[in-house]
Amino acid sequence: MAAAAPRGLLALLVLSGLLAGAAATSPNIIALVSVTPGKLILSCNMTAPHGPVEGHEWMRGDKTLQTDTESSAFTSYTIEGKMEEHSGVYDCVYKTNPVVKGQVNISVAPQVVAYKKSEHGNEGDTGVLTCKSPSFPPVSTWTWYKNEREPIINASGRYIIKSSGNKTELRILKLSIEEDTGDYHCNASNAFGFGGAAVNLRVRSRLAALWPFLGIVAEVLVLVTIIFIYEKRRKPDEVLDDDDGGSAPLKSNATNHKDKNVRQRNAN
């Protein structure tokens, strides 16, 4: 496995200006990246011939990073941080008529990160491991290893690798606890060096997914048992209460019968 290349490579570019309605006399732009501790300075210097400059803009993609109204042929933009954190393509735009653009590239070795440092999968399912690199230039080659052994071959057995630009994905079919548990390494390379990251895969038994359900069933059974015991102990007390309530009507009937006999004797 190749070792990582030294970081902090300095990008130095001399680019021609991109002039709207390109002409044979287009001005040239010298673009530089200067690296100082904790700081990057991007600069563009436009050579003659060129028209009046009414200002400058620094852009990255569609995002405007800095703008001014200075008329100088020289312009710069300062970035706080390391090269690895800010790699990419930057444009210096001269507000002339027509507009002139230069380009500054901050190029580094791939800075690879795993989507998740630890992945879990159930036995028999498909495991998916993902790595990406946001660095410039894009990754030219992705390689997967298991436990730092031989490279994993795409479409060999249960392994499927899908890589596109700065992202790679390893799919493992029919996960096995014995064969697939372990550390996986995703390595990337481009013209400026190498980079990599590791993902730990843990494979669980299918029965492990049932433990939460079995726990809920056990809780329900305990609750039902408690309710049953409580109701069982309450029952004798309720029977006694019913007996006490039934004796009152008997006394009332006896009294009525006695009063009836007394009235009959009086009538005789």
mmCIF file of C-alpha atoms in Angstrom:
data_model
loop_
_atom_site.group_PDB
_atom_site.id
_atom_site.type_symbol
_atom_site.label_atom_id
_atom_site.label_comp_id
_atom_site.label_asym_id
_atom_site.label_seq_id
_atom_site.Cartn_x
_atom_site.Cartn_y
_atom_site.Cartn_z
ATOM 1 C CA MET A 1 0.000 0.000 0.000
ATOM 2 C CA ALA A 2 1.462 3.362 -0.985
ATOM 3 C CA ALA A 3 2.315 5.824 1.773
ATOM 4 C CA ALA A 4 0.731 9.274 1.934
ATOM 5 C CA ALA A 5 2.584 12.002 0.081
ATOM 6 C CA PRO A 6 3.817 15.125 1.940
ATOM 7 C CA ARG A 7 1.218 17.841 2.281
ATOM 8 C CA GLY A 8 1.493 21.578 1.688
ATOM 9 C CA LEU A 9 2.295 21.500 -2.030
ATOM 10 C CA LEU A 10 2.424 24.972 -3.514
ATOM 11 C CA ALA A 11 0.356 25.647 -6.635
ATOM 12 C CA LEU A 12 2.035 28.067 -9.051
ATOM 13 C CA LEU A 13 0.186 28.838 -12.263
ATOM 14 C CA VAL A 14 0.720 31.204 -15.160
ATOM 15 C CA LEU A 15 -2.590 31.519 -16.994
ATOM 16 C CA SER A 16 -3.821 33.504 -19.961
ATOM 17 C CA GLY A 17 -6.672 35.915 -19.309
ATOM 18 C CA LEU A 18 -10.095 34.785 -20.440
ATOM 19 C CA LEU A 19 -11.337 37.741 -22.454
ATOM 20 C CA ALA A 20 -14.915 37.992 -23.639
ATOM 21 C CA GLY A 21 -14.879 38.037 -27.442
ATOM 22 C CA ALA A 22 -11.370 36.531 -27.377
ATOM 23 C CA ALA A 23 -8.870 38.576 -29.331
ATOM 24 C CA ALA A 24 -5.318 37.947 -30.448
ATOM 25 C CA THR A 25 -4.070 40.674 -28.083
ATOM 26 C CA SER A 26 -5.688 39.279 -24.912
ATOM 27 C CA PRO A 27 -3.801 40.270 -21.744
ATOM 28 C CA ASN A 28 -2.022 37.615 -19.725
ATOM 29 C CA ILE A 29 -2.609 37.022 -16.009
ATOM 30 C CA ILE A 30 0.108 35.659 -13.729
ATOM 31 C CA ALA A 31 -1.580 33.764 -10.885
ATOM 32 C CA LEU A 32 0.222 32.718 -7.695
ATOM 33 C CA VAL A 33 -0.469 31.026 -4.364
ATOM 34 C CA SER A 34 1.800 32.058 -1.489
ATOM 35 C CA VAL A 35 1.802 29.934 1.661
ATOM 36 C CA THR A 36 2.611 31.451 5.064
ATOM 37 C CA PRO A 37 1.970 29.966 8.541
ATOM 38 C CA GLY A 38 -1.810 29.707 8.916
ATOM 39 C CA LYS A 39 -2.482 31.810 5.833
ATOM 40 C CA LEU A 40 -2.797 31.556 2.030
ATOM 41 C CA ILE A 41 -2.437 34.547 -0.285
ATOM 42 C CA LEU A 42 -3.889 34.233 -3.796
ATOM 43 C CA SER A 43 -2.770 36.870 -6.285
ATOM 44 C CA CYS A 44 -3.291 37.819 -9.905
ATOM 45 C CA ASN A 45 -1.246 40.307 -11.943
ATOM 46 C CA MET A 46 -2.561 41.339 -15.370
ATOM 47 C CA THR A 47 0.044 42.321 -17.979
ATOM 48 C CA ALA A 48 -0.431 44.840 -20.781
ATOM 49 C CA PRO A 49 -2.223 45.431 -22.976
ATOM 50 C CA HIS A 50 -5.529 45.961 -21.146
ATOM 51 C CA GLY A 51 -8.217 48.579 -20.826
ATOM 52 C CA PRO A 52 -9.075 50.660 -17.749
ATOM 53 C CA VAL A 53 -9.785 48.573 -14.622
ATOM 54 C CA GLU A 54 -12.808 49.648 -12.577
ATOM 55 C CA GLY A 55 -12.450 47.035 -9.834
ATOM 56 C CA HIS A 56 -11.867 43.368 -9.028
ATOM 57 C CA GLU A 57 -13.795 40.359 -7.750
ATOM 58 C CA TRP A 58 -12.592 37.077 -6.270
ATOM 59 C CA MET A 59 -14.936 34.157 -6.778
ATOM 60 C CA ARG A 60 -15.139 30.451 -6.049
ATOM 61 C CA GLY A 61 -17.716 28.905 -8.305
ATOM 62 C CA ASP A 62 -20.820 31.124 -8.161
ATOM 63 C CA LYS A 63 -19.890 32.607 -4.771
ATOM 64 C CA THR A 64 -18.310 36.081 -4.568
ATOM 65 C CA LEU A 65 -15.593 36.119 -1.900
ATOM 66 C CA GLN A 66 -14.261 39.671 -2.231
ATOM 67 C CA THR A 67 -14.900 42.779 -4.321
ATOM 68 C CA ASP A 68 -13.285 46.225 -4.657
ATOM 69 C CA THR A 69 -13.201 49.282 -6.921
ATOM 70 C CA GLU A 70 -9.420 49.622 -7.284
ATOM 71 C CA SER A 71 -7.881 50.261 -10.697
ATOM 72 C CA SER A 72 -4.659 48.289 -10.153
ATOM 73 C CA ALA A 73 -3.522 45.499 -12.443
ATOM 74 C CA PHE A 74 -2.628 43.533 -9.288
ATOM 75 C CA THR A 75 -5.184 41.989 -6.952
ATOM 76 C CA SER A 76 -4.960 39.527 -4.054
ATOM 77 C CA TYR A 77 -7.182 37.535 -1.726
ATOM 78 C CA THR A 78 -6.141 36.181 1.696
ATOM 79 C CA ILE A 79 -7.450 32.928 3.200
ATOM 80 C CA GLU A 80 -7.020 32.030 6.848
ATOM 81 C CA GLY A 81 -6.211 28.336 7.324
ATOM 82 C CA LYS A 82 -4.372 25.463 5.706
ATOM 83 C CA MET A 83 -4.208 24.539 2.034
ATOM 84 C CA GLU A 84 -5.873 21.187 2.699
ATOM 85 C CA GLU A 85 -8.951 22.995 4.043
ATOM 86 C CA HIS A 86 -9.380 25.371 1.100
ATOM 87 C CA SER A 87 -8.329 23.478 -2.020
ATOM 88 C CA GLY A 88 -10.247 24.311 -5.174
ATOM 89 C CA VAL A 89 -10.516 26.670 -8.147
ATOM 90 C CA TYR A 90 -10.599 30.436 -7.541
ATOM 91 C CA ASP A 91 -11.264 33.152 -10.152
ATOM 92 C CA CYS A 92 -9.856 36.661 -10.129
ATOM 93 C CA VAL A 93 -12.160 38.907 -12.184
ATOM 94 C CA TYR A 94 -11.039 42.249 -13.636
ATOM 95 C CA LYS A 95 -13.869 44.719 -14.250
ATOM 96 C CA THR A 96 -12.723 45.891 -17.665
ATOM 97 C CA ASN A 97 -14.570 46.217 -20.937
ATOM 98 C CA PRO A 98 -14.801 43.390 -21.805
ATOM 99 C CA VAL A 99 -14.308 41.511 -18.504
ATOM 100 C CA VAL A 100 -11.006 39.608 -18.013
ATOM 101 C CA LYS A 101 -10.712 36.556 -15.739
ATOM 102 C CA GLY A 102 -7.776 34.646 -14.321
ATOM 103 C CA GLN A 103 -7.752 31.368 -12.424
ATOM 104 C CA VAL A 104 -5.861 30.224 -9.331
ATOM 105 C CA ASN A 105 -5.843 26.551 -8.339
ATOM 106 C CA ILE A 106 -5.075 25.363 -4.822
ATOM 107 C CA SER A 107 -4.153 21.731 -5.392
ATOM 108 C CA VAL A 108 -3.485 19.147 -2.669
ATOM 109 C CA ALA A 109 -3.366 15.401 -2.141
ATOM 110 C CA PRO A 110 -6.784 13.814 -1.410
ATOM 111 C CA GLN A 111 -8.133 14.569 2.069
ATOM 112 C CA VAL A 112 -10.277 11.457 2.546
ATOM 113 C CA VAL A 113 -13.012 11.201 5.185
ATOM 114 C CA ALA A 114 -15.339 8.301 5.955
ATOM 115 C CA TYR A 115 -19.068 9.026 5.906
ATOM 116 C CA LYS A 116 -19.224 7.092 9.205
ATOM 117 C CA LYS A 117 -16.196 5.861 11.107
ATOM 118 C CA SER A 118 -18.229 2.915 12.420
ATOM 119 C CA GLU A 119 -20.960 1.069 10.527
ATOM 120 C CA HIS A 120 -23.347 -1.651 11.745
ATOM 121 C CA GLY A 121 -25.136 -4.317 9.745
ATOM 122 C CA ASN A 122 -27.273 -7.382 10.382
ATOM 123 C CA GLU A 123 -26.151 -10.819 9.299
ATOM 124 C CA GLY A 124 -27.449 -11.650 5.833
ATOM 125 C CA ASP A 125 -28.133 -8.003 4.889
ATOM 126 C CA THR A 126 -26.104 -5.764 2.554
ATOM 127 C CA GLY A 127 -23.465 -3.560 4.186
ATOM 128 C CA VAL A 128 -22.632 -0.155 2.688
ATOM 129 C CA LEU A 129 -19.384 1.730 3.466
ATOM 130 C CA THR A 130 -18.805 5.219 2.028
ATOM 131 C CA CYS A 131 -15.791 7.547 1.754
ATOM 132 C CA LYS A 132 -15.409 10.941 0.103
ATOM 133 C CA SER A 133 -12.740 13.543 -0.633
ATOM 134 C CA PRO A 134 -13.711 17.216 -1.051
ATOM 135 C CA SER A 135 -10.178 18.117 -2.214
ATOM 136 C CA PHE A 136 -8.978 19.501 -5.531
ATOM 137 C CA PRO A 137 -8.001 18.068 -7.970
ATOM 138 C CA PRO A 138 -10.527 15.214 -7.999
ATOM 139 C CA VAL A 139 -9.510 11.689 -7.058
ATOM 140 C CA SER A 140 -8.201 9.709 -10.005
ATOM 141 C CA THR A 141 -8.132 6.260 -8.339
ATOM 142 C CA TRP A 142 -9.998 4.729 -5.384
ATOM 143 C CA THR A 143 -8.891 1.480 -3.718
ATOM 144 C CA TRP A 144 -10.511 -0.488 -0.874
ATOM 145 C CA TYR A 145 -8.659 -2.786 1.546
ATOM 146 C CA LYS A 146 -9.801 -4.968 4.418
ATOM 147 C CA ASN A 147 -7.566 -5.075 7.508
ATOM 148 C CA GLU A 148 -4.721 -3.618 5.370
ATOM 149 C CA ARG A 149 -4.411 -6.797 3.314
ATOM 150 C CA GLU A 150 -4.833 -7.329 -0.432
ATOM 151 C CA PRO A 151 -7.023 -4.829 -2.354
ATOM 152 C CA ILE A 152 -10.697 -5.706 -2.689
ATOM 153 C CA ILE A 153 -11.498 -6.439 -6.334
ATOM 154 C CA ASN A 154 -14.671 -4.878 -7.693
ATOM 155 C CA ALA A 155 -17.482 -7.348 -8.481
ATOM 156 C CA SER A 156 -15.509 -10.228 -6.959
ATOM 157 C CA GLY A 157 -17.796 -12.510 -5.018
ATOM 158 C CA ARG A 158 -19.870 -10.453 -2.582
ATOM 159 C CA TYR A 159 -18.064 -7.113 -3.088
ATOM 160 C CA ILE A 160 -19.308 -4.283 -5.315
ATOM 161 C CA ILE A 161 -17.390 -0.974 -5.552
ATOM 162 C CA LYS A 162 -18.963 2.152 -7.055
ATOM 163 C CA SER A 163 -16.691 5.185 -7.417
ATOM 164 C CA SER A 164 -17.471 8.524 -9.070
ATOM 165 C CA GLY A 165 -15.156 11.508 -8.769
ATOM 166 C CA ASN A 166 -14.643 12.374 -5.128
ATOM 167 C CA LYS A 167 -16.869 9.627 -3.666
ATOM 168 C CA THR A 168 -16.580 5.860 -3.364
ATOM 169 C CA GLU A 169 -18.935 3.197 -2.015
ATOM 170 C CA LEU A 170 -18.251 -0.415 -1.039
ATOM 171 C CA ARG A 171 -21.217 -2.801 -0.892
ATOM 172 C CA ILE A 172 -20.862 -6.173 0.842
ATOM 173 C CA LEU A 173 -23.609 -8.665 0.029
ATOM 174 C CA LYS A 174 -24.960 -11.173 2.565
ATOM 175 C CA LEU A 175 -22.979 -9.986 5.560
ATOM 176 C CA SER A 176 -21.256 -12.664 7.634
ATOM 177 C CA ILE A 177 -20.163 -12.205 11.264
ATOM 178 C CA GLU A 178 -17.073 -14.371 10.806
ATOM 179 C CA GLU A 179 -15.907 -13.064 7.421
ATOM 180 C CA ASP A 180 -16.907 -9.401 7.246
ATOM 181 C CA THR A 181 -16.407 -7.905 10.719
ATOM 182 C CA GLY A 182 -13.295 -5.707 10.832
ATOM 183 C CA ASP A 183 -11.617 -2.518 9.576
ATOM 184 C CA TYR A 184 -11.916 -1.373 5.963
ATOM 185 C CA HIS A 185 -9.637 1.236 4.378
ATOM 186 C CA CYS A 186 -10.565 3.514 1.471
ATOM 187 C CA ASN A 187 -7.472 4.963 -0.250
ATOM 188 C CA ALA A 188 -7.470 7.710 -2.870
ATOM 189 C CA SER A 189 -4.843 9.147 -5.185
ATOM 190 C CA ASN A 190 -4.501 12.096 -7.556
ATOM 191 C CA ALA A 191 -1.609 13.900 -9.244
ATOM 192 C CA PHE A 192 -0.536 15.457 -5.918
ATOM 193 C CA GLY A 193 -0.403 12.352 -3.721
ATOM 194 C CA PHE A 194 -2.395 9.886 -1.665
ATOM 195 C CA GLY A 195 -4.869 9.910 1.216
ATOM 196 C CA GLY A 196 -7.052 7.439 3.054
ATOM 197 C CA ALA A 197 -9.541 6.767 5.851
ATOM 198 C CA ALA A 198 -10.749 3.747 7.837
ATOM 199 C CA VAL A 199 -14.241 2.405 8.547
ATOM 200 C CA ASN A 200 -14.978 -0.191 11.222
ATOM 201 C CA LEU A 201 -17.756 -2.639 10.302
ATOM 202 C CA ARG A 202 -19.646 -4.569 12.971
ATOM 203 C CA VAL A 203 -21.973 -7.376 11.930
ATOM 204 C CA ARG A 204 -24.762 -8.346 14.346
ATOM 205 C CA SER A 205 -26.695 -11.578 14.548
ATOM 206 C CA ARG A 206 -30.234 -11.457 13.188
ATOM 207 C CA LEU A 207 -31.487 -12.367 16.673
ATOM 208 C CA ALA A 208 -30.012 -9.120 17.960
ATOM 209 C CA ALA A 209 -32.752 -7.214 16.158
ATOM 210 C CA LEU A 210 -35.379 -9.172 18.154
ATOM 211 C CA TRP A 211 -34.067 -8.136 21.579
ATOM 212 C CA PRO A 212 -35.965 -4.826 21.697
ATOM 213 C CA PHE A 213 -39.207 -6.633 20.762
ATOM 214 C CA LEU A 214 -38.616 -9.361 23.340
ATOM 215 C CA GLY A 215 -37.945 -6.694 25.959
ATOM 216 C CA ILE A 216 -41.304 -5.051 25.229
ATOM 217 C CA VAL A 217 -43.093 -8.416 25.431
ATOM 218 C CA ALA A 218 -41.453 -9.123 28.796
ATOM 219 C CA GLU A 219 -42.555 -5.732 30.150
ATOM 220 C CA VAL A 220 -46.136 -6.375 29.022
ATOM 221 C CA LEU A 221 -46.162 -9.816 30.680
ATOM 222 C CA VAL A 222 -44.891 -8.378 33.960
ATOM 223 C CA LEU A 223 -47.546 -5.639 33.867
ATOM 224 C CA VAL A 224 -50.341 -8.145 33.151
ATOM 225 C CA THR A 225 -49.136 -10.385 36.012
ATOM 226 C CA ILE A 226 -49.157 -7.465 38.461
ATOM 227 C CA ILE A 227 -52.682 -6.483 37.425
ATOM 228 C CA PHE A 228 -53.888 -10.100 37.739
ATOM 229 C CA ILE A 229 -52.422 -10.485 41.260
ATOM 230 C CA TYR A 230 -53.909 -7.145 42.329
ATOM 231 C CA GLU A 231 -57.362 -8.098 41.073
ATOM 232 C CA LYS A 232 -57.093 -11.514 42.747
ATOM 233 C CA ARG A 233 -56.374 -9.944 46.122
ATOM 234 C CA ARG A 234 -59.197 -7.422 45.824
ATOM 235 C CA LYS A 235 -61.866 -10.059 45.082
ATOM 236 C CA PRO A 236 -62.519 -11.384 48.660
ATOM 237 C CA ASP A 237 -63.062 -7.861 49.941
ATOM 238 C CA GLU A 238 -65.646 -7.187 47.246
ATOM 239 C CA VAL A 239 -67.524 -10.422 48.204
ATOM 240 C CA LEU A 240 -67.720 -9.320 51.848
ATOM 241 C CA ASP A 241 -69.078 -5.954 50.795
ATOM 242 C CA ASP A 242 -71.795 -7.662 48.736
ATOM 243 C CA ASP A 243 -72.862 -9.858 51.710
ATOM 244 C CA ASP A 244 -73.197 -6.844 53.974
ATOM 245 C CA GLY A 245 -75.299 -5.052 51.448
ATOM 246 C CA GLY A 246 -77.671 -8.034 51.017
ATOM 247 C CA SER A 247 -78.521 -8.393 54.766
ATOM 248 C CA ALA A 248 -80.365 -5.098 54.975
ATOM 249 C CA PRO A 249 -83.314 -6.133 52.773
ATOM 250 C CA LEU A 250 -83.768 -9.317 54.866
ATOM 251 C CA LYS A 251 -84.200 -7.295 58.062
ATOM 252 C CA SER A 252 -86.642 -5.026 56.316
ATOM 253 C CA ASN A 253 -88.785 -7.989 55.153
ATOM 254 C CA ALA A 254 -88.857 -9.487 58.652
ATOM 255 C CA THR A 255 -90.050 -6.206 60.126
ATOM 256 C CA ASN A 256 -92.818 -5.888 57.547
ATOM 257 C CA HIS A 257 -93.981 -9.455 58.246
ATOM 258 C CA LYS A 258 -94.098 -8.761 62.021
ATOM 259 C CA ASP A 259 -96.126 -5.582 61.518
ATOM 260 C CA LYS A 260 -98.587 -7.484 59.352
ATOM 261 C CA ASN A 261 -99.153 -10.125 62.059
ATOM 262 C CA VAL A 262 -99.765 -7.425 64.691
ATOM 263 C CA ARG A 263 -102.380 -5.728 62.497
ATOM 264 C CA GLN A 264 -104.161 -9.082 61.964
ATOM 265 C CA ARG A 265 -104.344 -9.709 65.741
ATOM 266 C CA ASN A 266 -105.758 -6.274 66.381
ATOM 267 C CA ALA A 267 -108.411 -6.812 63.746
ATOM 268 C CA ASN A 268 -109.533 -10.032 65.443
#
